[in-house]
XYZ file of C-alpha atoms in Angstrom:
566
model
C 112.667 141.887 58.091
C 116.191 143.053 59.354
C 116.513 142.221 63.265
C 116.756 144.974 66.563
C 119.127 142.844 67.920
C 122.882 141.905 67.223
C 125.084 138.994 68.579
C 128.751 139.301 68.721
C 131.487 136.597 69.478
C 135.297 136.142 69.701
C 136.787 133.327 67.830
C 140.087 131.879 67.548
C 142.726 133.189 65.365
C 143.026 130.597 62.749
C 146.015 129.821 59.908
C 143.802 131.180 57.199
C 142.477 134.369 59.322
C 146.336 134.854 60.166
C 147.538 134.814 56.531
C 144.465 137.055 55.412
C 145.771 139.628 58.270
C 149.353 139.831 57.310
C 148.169 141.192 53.710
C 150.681 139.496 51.621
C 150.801 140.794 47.759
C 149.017 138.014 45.380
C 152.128 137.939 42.923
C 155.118 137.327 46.229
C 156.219 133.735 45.897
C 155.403 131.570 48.481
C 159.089 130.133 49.409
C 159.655 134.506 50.417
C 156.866 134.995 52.232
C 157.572 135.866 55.816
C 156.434 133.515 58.319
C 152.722 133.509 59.865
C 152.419 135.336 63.076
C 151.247 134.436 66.738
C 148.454 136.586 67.103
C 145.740 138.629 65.327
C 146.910 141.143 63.532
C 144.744 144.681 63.892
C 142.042 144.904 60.949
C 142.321 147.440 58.161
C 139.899 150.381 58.375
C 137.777 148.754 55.483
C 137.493 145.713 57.667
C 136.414 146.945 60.893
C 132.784 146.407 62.103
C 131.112 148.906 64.895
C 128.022 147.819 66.809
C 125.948 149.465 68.792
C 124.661 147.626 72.214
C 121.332 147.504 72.278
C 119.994 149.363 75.755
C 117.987 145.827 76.364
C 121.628 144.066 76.466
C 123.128 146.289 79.392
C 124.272 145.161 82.212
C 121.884 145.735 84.843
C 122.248 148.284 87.469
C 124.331 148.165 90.188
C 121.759 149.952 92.725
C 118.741 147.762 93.965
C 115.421 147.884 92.225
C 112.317 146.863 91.758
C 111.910 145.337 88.269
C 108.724 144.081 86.974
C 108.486 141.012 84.478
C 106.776 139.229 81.654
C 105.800 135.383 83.521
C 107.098 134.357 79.725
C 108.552 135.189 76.562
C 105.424 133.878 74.210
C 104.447 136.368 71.949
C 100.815 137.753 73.270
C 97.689 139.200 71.382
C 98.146 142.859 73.152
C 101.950 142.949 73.055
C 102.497 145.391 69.635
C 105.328 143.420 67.899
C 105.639 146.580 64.676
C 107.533 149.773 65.394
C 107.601 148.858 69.271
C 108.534 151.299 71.995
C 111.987 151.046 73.762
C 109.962 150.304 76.478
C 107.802 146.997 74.575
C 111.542 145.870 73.659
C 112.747 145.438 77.030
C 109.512 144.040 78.295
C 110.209 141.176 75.987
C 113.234 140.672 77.230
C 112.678 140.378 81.026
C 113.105 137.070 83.183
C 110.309 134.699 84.058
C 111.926 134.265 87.813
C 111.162 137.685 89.216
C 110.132 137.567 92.322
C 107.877 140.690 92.460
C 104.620 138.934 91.707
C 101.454 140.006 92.690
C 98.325 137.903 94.289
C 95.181 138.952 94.689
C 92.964 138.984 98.228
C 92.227 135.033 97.059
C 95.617 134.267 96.787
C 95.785 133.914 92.308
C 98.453 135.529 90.684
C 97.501 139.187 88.758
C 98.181 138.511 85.334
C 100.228 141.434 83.846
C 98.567 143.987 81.396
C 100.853 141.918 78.670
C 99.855 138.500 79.784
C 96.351 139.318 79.939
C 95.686 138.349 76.231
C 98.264 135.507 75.800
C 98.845 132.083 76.987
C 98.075 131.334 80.653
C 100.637 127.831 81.796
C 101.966 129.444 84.710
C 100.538 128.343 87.991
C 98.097 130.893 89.624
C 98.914 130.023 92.847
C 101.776 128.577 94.823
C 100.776 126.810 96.994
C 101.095 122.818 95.853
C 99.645 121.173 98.406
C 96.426 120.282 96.828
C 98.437 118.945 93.505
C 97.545 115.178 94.351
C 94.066 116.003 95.495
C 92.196 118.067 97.916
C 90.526 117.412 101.247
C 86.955 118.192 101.923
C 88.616 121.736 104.499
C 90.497 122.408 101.017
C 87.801 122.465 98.861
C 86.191 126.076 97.937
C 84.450 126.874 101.257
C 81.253 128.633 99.116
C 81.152 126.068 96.536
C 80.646 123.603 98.894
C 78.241 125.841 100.569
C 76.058 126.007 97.084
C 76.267 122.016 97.401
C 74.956 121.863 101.007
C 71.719 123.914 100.376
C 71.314 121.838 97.204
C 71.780 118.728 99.042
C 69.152 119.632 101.694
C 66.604 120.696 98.797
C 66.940 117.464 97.020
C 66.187 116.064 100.995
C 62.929 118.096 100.765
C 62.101 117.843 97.297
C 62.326 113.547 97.879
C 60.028 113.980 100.862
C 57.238 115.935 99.167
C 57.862 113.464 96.169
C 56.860 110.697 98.001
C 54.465 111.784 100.418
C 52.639 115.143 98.960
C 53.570 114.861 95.222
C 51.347 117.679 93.852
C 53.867 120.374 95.978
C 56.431 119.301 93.942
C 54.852 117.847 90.646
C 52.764 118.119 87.864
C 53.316 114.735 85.930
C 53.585 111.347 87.244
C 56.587 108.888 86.273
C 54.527 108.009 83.103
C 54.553 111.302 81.876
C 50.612 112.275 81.911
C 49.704 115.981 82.453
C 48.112 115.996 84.885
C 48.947 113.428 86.932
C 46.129 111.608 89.111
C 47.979 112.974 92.460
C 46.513 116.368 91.589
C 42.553 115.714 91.460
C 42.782 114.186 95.353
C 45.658 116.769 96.931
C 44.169 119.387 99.010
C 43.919 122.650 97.101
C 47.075 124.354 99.390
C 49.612 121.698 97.431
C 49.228 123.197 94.250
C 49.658 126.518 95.153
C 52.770 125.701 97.008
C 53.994 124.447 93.996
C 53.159 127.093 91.555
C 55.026 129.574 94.374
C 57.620 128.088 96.128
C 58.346 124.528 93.515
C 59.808 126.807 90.511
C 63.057 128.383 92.558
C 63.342 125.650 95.896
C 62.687 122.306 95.362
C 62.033 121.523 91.297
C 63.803 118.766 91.549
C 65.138 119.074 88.080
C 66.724 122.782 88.722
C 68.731 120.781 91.396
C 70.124 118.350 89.468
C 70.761 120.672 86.815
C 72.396 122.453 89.576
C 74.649 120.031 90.503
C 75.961 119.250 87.062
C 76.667 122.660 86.297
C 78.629 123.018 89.872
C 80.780 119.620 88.766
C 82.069 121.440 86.207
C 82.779 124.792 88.073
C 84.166 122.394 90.754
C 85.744 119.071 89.889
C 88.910 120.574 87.773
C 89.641 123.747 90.502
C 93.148 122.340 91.230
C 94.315 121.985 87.415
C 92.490 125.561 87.100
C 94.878 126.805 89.814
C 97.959 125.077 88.982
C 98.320 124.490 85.090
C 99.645 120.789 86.741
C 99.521 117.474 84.866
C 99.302 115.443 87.823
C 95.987 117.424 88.584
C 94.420 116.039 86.045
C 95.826 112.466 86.279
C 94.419 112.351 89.564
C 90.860 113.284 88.637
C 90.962 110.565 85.816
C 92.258 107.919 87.862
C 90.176 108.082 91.142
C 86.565 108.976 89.719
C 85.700 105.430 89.053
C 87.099 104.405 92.563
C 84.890 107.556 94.166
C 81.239 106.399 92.729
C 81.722 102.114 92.499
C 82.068 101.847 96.219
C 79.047 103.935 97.492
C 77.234 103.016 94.783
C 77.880 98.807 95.073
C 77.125 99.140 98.220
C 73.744 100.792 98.233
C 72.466 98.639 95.947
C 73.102 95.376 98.422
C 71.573 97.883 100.887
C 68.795 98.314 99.777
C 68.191 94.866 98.363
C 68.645 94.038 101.842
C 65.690 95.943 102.917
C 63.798 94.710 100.711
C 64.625 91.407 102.026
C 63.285 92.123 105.695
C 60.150 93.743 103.887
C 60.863 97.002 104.983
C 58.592 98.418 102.107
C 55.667 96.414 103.188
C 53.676 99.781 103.061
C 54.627 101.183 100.362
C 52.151 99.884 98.041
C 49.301 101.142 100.230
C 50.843 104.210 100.654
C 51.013 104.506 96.428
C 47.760 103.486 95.915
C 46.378 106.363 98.803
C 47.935 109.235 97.195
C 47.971 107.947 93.393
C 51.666 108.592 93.565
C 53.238 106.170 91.479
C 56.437 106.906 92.428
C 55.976 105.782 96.398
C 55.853 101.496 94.907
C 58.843 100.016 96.434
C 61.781 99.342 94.327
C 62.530 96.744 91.874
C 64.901 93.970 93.450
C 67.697 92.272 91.305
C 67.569 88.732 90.766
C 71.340 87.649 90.090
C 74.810 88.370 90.795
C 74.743 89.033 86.797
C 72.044 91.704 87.206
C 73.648 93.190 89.659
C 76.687 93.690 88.191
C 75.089 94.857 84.748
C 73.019 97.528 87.180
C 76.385 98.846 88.869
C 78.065 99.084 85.507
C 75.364 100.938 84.089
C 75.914 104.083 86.381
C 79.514 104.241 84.802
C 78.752 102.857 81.357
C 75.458 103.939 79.654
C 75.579 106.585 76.904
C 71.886 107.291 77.210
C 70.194 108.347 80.265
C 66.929 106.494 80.508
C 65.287 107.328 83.652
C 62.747 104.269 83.312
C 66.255 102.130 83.297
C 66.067 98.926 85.244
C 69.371 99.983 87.183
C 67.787 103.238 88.197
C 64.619 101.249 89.547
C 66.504 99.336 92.441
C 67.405 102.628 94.399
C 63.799 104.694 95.806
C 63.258 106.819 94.345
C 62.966 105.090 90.951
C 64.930 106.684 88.350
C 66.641 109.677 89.806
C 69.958 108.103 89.850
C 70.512 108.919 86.182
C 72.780 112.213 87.138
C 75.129 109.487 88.631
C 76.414 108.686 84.804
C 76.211 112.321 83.940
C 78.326 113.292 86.793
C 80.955 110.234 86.120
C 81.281 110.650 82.489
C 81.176 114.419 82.040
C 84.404 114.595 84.234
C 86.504 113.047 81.127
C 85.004 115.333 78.883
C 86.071 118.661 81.040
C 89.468 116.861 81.411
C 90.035 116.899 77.599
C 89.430 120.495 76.961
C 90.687 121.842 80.365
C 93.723 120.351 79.420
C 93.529 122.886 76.294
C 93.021 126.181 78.090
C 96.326 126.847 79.308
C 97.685 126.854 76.060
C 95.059 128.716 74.406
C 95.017 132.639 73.925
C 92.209 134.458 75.479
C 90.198 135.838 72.147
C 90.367 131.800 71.293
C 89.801 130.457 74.778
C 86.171 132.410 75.101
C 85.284 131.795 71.490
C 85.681 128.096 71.550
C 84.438 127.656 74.843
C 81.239 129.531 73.813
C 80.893 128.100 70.521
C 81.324 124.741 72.774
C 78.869 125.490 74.907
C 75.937 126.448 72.006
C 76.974 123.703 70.183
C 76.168 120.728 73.165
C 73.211 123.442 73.985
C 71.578 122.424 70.520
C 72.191 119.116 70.187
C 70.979 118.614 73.744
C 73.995 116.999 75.968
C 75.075 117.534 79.320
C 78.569 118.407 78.254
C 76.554 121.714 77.880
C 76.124 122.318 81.406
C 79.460 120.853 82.854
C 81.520 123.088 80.171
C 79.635 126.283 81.114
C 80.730 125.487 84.673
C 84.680 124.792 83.369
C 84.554 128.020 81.752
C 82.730 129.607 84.729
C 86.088 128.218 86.338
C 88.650 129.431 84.237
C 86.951 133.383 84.398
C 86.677 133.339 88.264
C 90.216 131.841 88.683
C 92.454 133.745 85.970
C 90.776 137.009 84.542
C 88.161 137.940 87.357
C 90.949 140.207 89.332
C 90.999 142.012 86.148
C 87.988 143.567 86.083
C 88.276 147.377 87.395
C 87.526 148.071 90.732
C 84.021 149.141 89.377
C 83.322 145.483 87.943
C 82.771 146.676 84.935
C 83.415 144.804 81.350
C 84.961 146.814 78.696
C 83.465 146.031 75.225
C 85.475 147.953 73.488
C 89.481 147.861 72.562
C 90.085 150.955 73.823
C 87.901 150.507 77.150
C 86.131 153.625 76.868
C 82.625 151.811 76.697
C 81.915 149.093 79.251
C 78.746 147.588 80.608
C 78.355 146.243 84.578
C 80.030 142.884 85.089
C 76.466 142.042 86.978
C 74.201 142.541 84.074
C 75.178 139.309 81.575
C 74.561 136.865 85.265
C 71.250 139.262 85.722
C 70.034 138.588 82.442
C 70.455 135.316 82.624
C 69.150 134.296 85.844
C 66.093 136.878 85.389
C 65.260 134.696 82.220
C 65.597 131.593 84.012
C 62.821 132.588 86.988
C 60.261 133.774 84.327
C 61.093 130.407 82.108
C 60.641 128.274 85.364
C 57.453 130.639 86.597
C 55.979 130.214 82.870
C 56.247 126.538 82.447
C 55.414 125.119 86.302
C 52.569 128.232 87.497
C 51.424 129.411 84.144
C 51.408 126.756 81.209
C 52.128 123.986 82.716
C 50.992 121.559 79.728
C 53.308 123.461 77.436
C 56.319 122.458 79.582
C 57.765 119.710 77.522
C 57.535 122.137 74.411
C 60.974 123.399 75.527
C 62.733 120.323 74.499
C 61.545 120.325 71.174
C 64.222 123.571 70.469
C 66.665 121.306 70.090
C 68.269 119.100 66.866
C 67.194 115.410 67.004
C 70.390 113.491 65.831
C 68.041 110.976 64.195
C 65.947 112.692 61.814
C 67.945 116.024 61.457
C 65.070 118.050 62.639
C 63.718 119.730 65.393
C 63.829 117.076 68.591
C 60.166 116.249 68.953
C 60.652 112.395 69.705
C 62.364 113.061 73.265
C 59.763 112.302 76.146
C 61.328 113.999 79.120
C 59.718 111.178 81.411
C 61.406 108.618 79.926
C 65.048 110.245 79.410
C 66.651 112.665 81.246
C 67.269 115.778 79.348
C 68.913 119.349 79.780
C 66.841 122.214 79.884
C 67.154 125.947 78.980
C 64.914 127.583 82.133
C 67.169 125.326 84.414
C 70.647 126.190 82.463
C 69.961 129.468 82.705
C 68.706 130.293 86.254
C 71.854 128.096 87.801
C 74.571 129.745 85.536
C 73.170 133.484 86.133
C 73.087 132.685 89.822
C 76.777 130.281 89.908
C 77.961 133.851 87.750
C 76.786 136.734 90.162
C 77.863 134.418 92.948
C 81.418 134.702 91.709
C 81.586 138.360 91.419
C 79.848 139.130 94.538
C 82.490 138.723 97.969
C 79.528 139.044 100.254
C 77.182 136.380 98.992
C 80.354 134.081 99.169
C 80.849 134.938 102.575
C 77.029 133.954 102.934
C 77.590 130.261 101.284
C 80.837 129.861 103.143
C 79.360 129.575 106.518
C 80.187 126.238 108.144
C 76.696 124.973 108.860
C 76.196 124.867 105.129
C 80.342 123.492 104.437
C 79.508 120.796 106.424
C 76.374 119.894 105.105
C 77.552 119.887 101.788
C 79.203 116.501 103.118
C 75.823 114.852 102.969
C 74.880 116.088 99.279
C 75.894 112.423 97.575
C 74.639 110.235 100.171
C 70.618 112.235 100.701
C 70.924 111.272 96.605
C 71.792 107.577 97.476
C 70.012 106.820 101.170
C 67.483 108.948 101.517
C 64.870 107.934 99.409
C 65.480 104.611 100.767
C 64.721 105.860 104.488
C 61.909 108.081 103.917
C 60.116 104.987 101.408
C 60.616 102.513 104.590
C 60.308 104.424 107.338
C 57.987 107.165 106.255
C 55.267 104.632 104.889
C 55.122 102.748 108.115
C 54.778 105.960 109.903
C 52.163 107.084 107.392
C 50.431 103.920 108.125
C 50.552 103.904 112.288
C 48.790 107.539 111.948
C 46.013 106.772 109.302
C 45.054 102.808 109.965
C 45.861 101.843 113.554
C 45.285 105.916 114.821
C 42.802 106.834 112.480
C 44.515 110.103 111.433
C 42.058 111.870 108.615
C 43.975 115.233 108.225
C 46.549 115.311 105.377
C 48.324 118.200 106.951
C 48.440 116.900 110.004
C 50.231 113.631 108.992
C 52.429 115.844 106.585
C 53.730 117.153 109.729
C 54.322 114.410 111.486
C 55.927 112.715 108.854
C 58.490 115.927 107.781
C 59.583 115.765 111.654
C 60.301 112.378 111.870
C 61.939 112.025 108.318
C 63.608 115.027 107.779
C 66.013 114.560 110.933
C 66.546 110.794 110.668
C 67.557 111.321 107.152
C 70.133 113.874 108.130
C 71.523 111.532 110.703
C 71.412 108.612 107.990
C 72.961 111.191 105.763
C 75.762 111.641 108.305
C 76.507 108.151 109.099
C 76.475 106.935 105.482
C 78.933 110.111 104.147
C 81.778 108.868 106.957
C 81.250 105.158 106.353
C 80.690 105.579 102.871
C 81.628 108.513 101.191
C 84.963 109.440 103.131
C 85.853 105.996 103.107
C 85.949 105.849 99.015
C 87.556 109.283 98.810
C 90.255 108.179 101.215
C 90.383 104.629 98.913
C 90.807 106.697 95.548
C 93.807 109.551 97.235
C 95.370 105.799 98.574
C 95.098 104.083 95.231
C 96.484 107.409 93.057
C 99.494 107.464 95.545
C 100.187 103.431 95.342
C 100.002 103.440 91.480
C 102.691 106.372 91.413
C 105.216 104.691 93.833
């Protein structure tokens, strides 16, 4: 295919260019040929060559203007490369250091109509301050506000777990529908659970919940700025953000048990035929110990009935803590690939991704919904018309509201969670059986959801429709970013580590002041007592543990990142 463009250049007059220009007869002897000249001699009319400058090669004009530029010169799905326009040909052809780029109210760069379709490695926002890691005050203010009010349910849902199971439960730890807690709770529990449970405190929508949000979350700076050293520092300092909280709640709490501080706890089980409320295991050796901390970074399976997960109360609910760690190494892989991946490819491989993990039932099903959750929100989301509406066509003549995919979605999550926790309860575990079990080929049918942790489809699908609408909508951000629930969000990873500790220790000596030395008979009444006494003191706990604990190994990781690069 013959090129638009031509290139011209000037070379130096050489001796066999200067003979060829004096035109010398072949048959003149050489001894009577006249001697070579200085310069160039002017080309025969046969010889001459006329170009014409392409418009995209003139000078540009002397006058000041405002030009508008491809970011760069990568050819782009969109960008119509056969019988182009004069005005196509000059696009191509314009700088990548224009100045006259335009941000959006949240501060990302507007990707050009051109760009929209391509490759996406510029940065999306200037600002590279958060390049080597990012504060808690730089951290998306409604993000962290979705992490407060989880952290607080998973503070309510522990309390009812231990000391009025059937508001929050159906099954014990062993698995049996239904669980003995139900035949002696007061008839008000189990409504409260068949109401309120599904949507506030499930306990395993929250967790779900939080994976999905470590995916939407953990990679924002890379997201933003296209920046190796992003995602260096998110490799390097998880281990150094989970070992130190985690090492040192498990001498913690082996310390407690070492005063007896759970010298109630087994009457308090044994009252309620709550099997979760026996105090936890204790470790026996400095071997065991270590073996139990390198479990939470280690384990490929996530057994909730896994001796490591029985030294923290309550037993077995630490198993997101290897979910969390390991899952950040698998975003890190494939956000490393979206930058230099064109948009048609980008959403199909993602998506194809995502059903794939979906089906064979692995977390990296969750956190990759919440990377790609990332990568729409931060990079096409300003595109959207001012209507927010999705064009489903080429042409964009038929489009459907932006809302109505997050709708769907979180509508069939609610009726999933209402169907399988107030309507057929039994049928529950049913769910996980729509999925492949790698052992046998077949449907997964030898999966016991009390024994391993597992993703679900009600909970995957009521936290991404709500994590999707909550992107598009400016007002419910505004809602989550209020400070109350920024700075509560600090306390989300220590109420998981401390809390169930507290409430276990505290609570059951409470619980047995009012019922054996004051003779307490009403349930609610001792509910009451218990939620105001636990509920605050865990918050305080909560507060405490996140500066001594939590800032402390986010401060150690930044340090460490910064000593290793020096």
């Amino acid at each position: 295919m013959a090129s638009r463009y031509s290139l011209t250049a000037e070379l130096p007059a050489t001796r066999k260019s200067l003979r060829r220009s004096v035109r010398i007869p072949p048959e003149t002897p050489i001894e009577t040929a006249p001697p070579l000249p200085n310069t160039q001699q002017p080309l025969a009319q046969d010889e001459k060559l006329t170009i014409t400058p392409h418009t995209a090669w003139a000078a540009a004009p002397s006058h000041p203007q405002t030009a508008t530029v491809r970011r760069d010169l990568s050819l782009r799905r969109g960008a119509p490369t056969r019988q182009p326009s004069q005005a196509n040909e000059t696009a191509a052809l314009k700088s990548e250091f224009d100045a006259t780029l335009t941000y959006d109210e949240r501060g990302y760069l507007v990707l050009q109509p051109a760009d929209v379709f391509g490759l996406t490695t510029s940065a999306f926002t200037p600002d590279a301050s958060h390049d080597e890691g990012r504060t808690r005050a730089q951290r998306l203010s409604y993000l962290e506000g979705v992490r407060g009010v989880l952290g607080m349910q998973v503070l309510v849902w522990t309390f009812f777990r231990l000391f009025a199971p059937a508001v929050v439960a159906d099954r014990d730890v062993d698995g049996v529908y239904p669980a003995a807690f139900l035949e002696r709770a007061p008839a008000w529990q189990s409504i409260l659970r068949k109401v309120l449970s599904p949507l506030l405190f499930d306990g395993e929508l929250q967790a779900a919940f939080f994976v999905i949000l470590s995916g939407r979350a953990s990679l924002q700076t890379f997201i933003e700025r296209r920046q190796a050293i992003t995602l260096a520092g998110a490799a390097f300092k998880r281990p150094f953000r989970f070992i130190l909280p985690m090492a040192l709640t498990l001498a913690l709490v082996s310390l407690v048990i070492a005063v007896n501080g759970f010298r109630y706890a087994p009457q308090l089980s044994s009252s309620l035929a709550n099997q979760l409320a026996q105090p936890p295991a204790q470790w026996n050796s400095a071997l065991e110990y270590f073996n139990s901390l390198l479990f939470f970074f280690s384990t490929p399976f996530y057994f909730k009935t896994a001796r490591a997960t029985t030294f923290i109360a309550p037993s077995g609910t630490l198993w997101i803590v290897p979910v969390l760690f390991q899952q950040t190494y698998v975003l890190i892989v494939l956000a490393f690939a979206l930058p230099y991946t064109v948009l048609r490819y980008k959403n199909l491989g993602m998506l194809l991704l995502v059903l794939t993990t979906a089906w064979v039932g692995r977390f990296s099903w969750y956190t990759l919904t919440g990377l790609l959750l990332a990568e729409w929100s931060t990079v096409y989301l300003q595109l959207l018309p001012q209507g927010k509406r999705i064009p489903v066509n080429r042409a964009g003549t038929r489009s459907i509201p932006a809302v109505l995919p997050g709708a769907l979605m979180l509508g069939a999550g609610v009726v999933l969670k209402y169907l399988w926790i107030a309507a057929l309860p039994g049928a529950a575990n049913r769910e996980v059986v729509a999925h492949v079990d790698g052992n046998t080929g077949r449907l997964n049918y030898a999966t016991d959801p009390a024994a391993t942790a597992y993703p679900r489809y009600d909970n995957w699908l009521l936290a991404t429709g709500a994590l999707y609408l909550l992107e598009l909508s400016p007002r419910a951000q505004r809602v989550f970013a209020a400070k109350p629930l920024v700075y509560v969000a600090r306390w989300a990873f220590s109420i998981a580590l401390i809390s169930g500790t507290l409430m276990l220790s505290l609570g059951s000596l409470v619980w047995a002041h009012l019922t054996q030395r004051l003779g307490w008979t009403s349930e609610a009444a001792v509910l009451g007592v218990l939620f105001a006494v636990l509920v605050p003191a865990s918050c305080v706990v909560a507060e405490v543990y996140s500066r001594c604990m939590d800032d402390v190994a986010l401060w150690m990781a930044d340090w460490l990142f910064r000593w290793v690069r020096v």
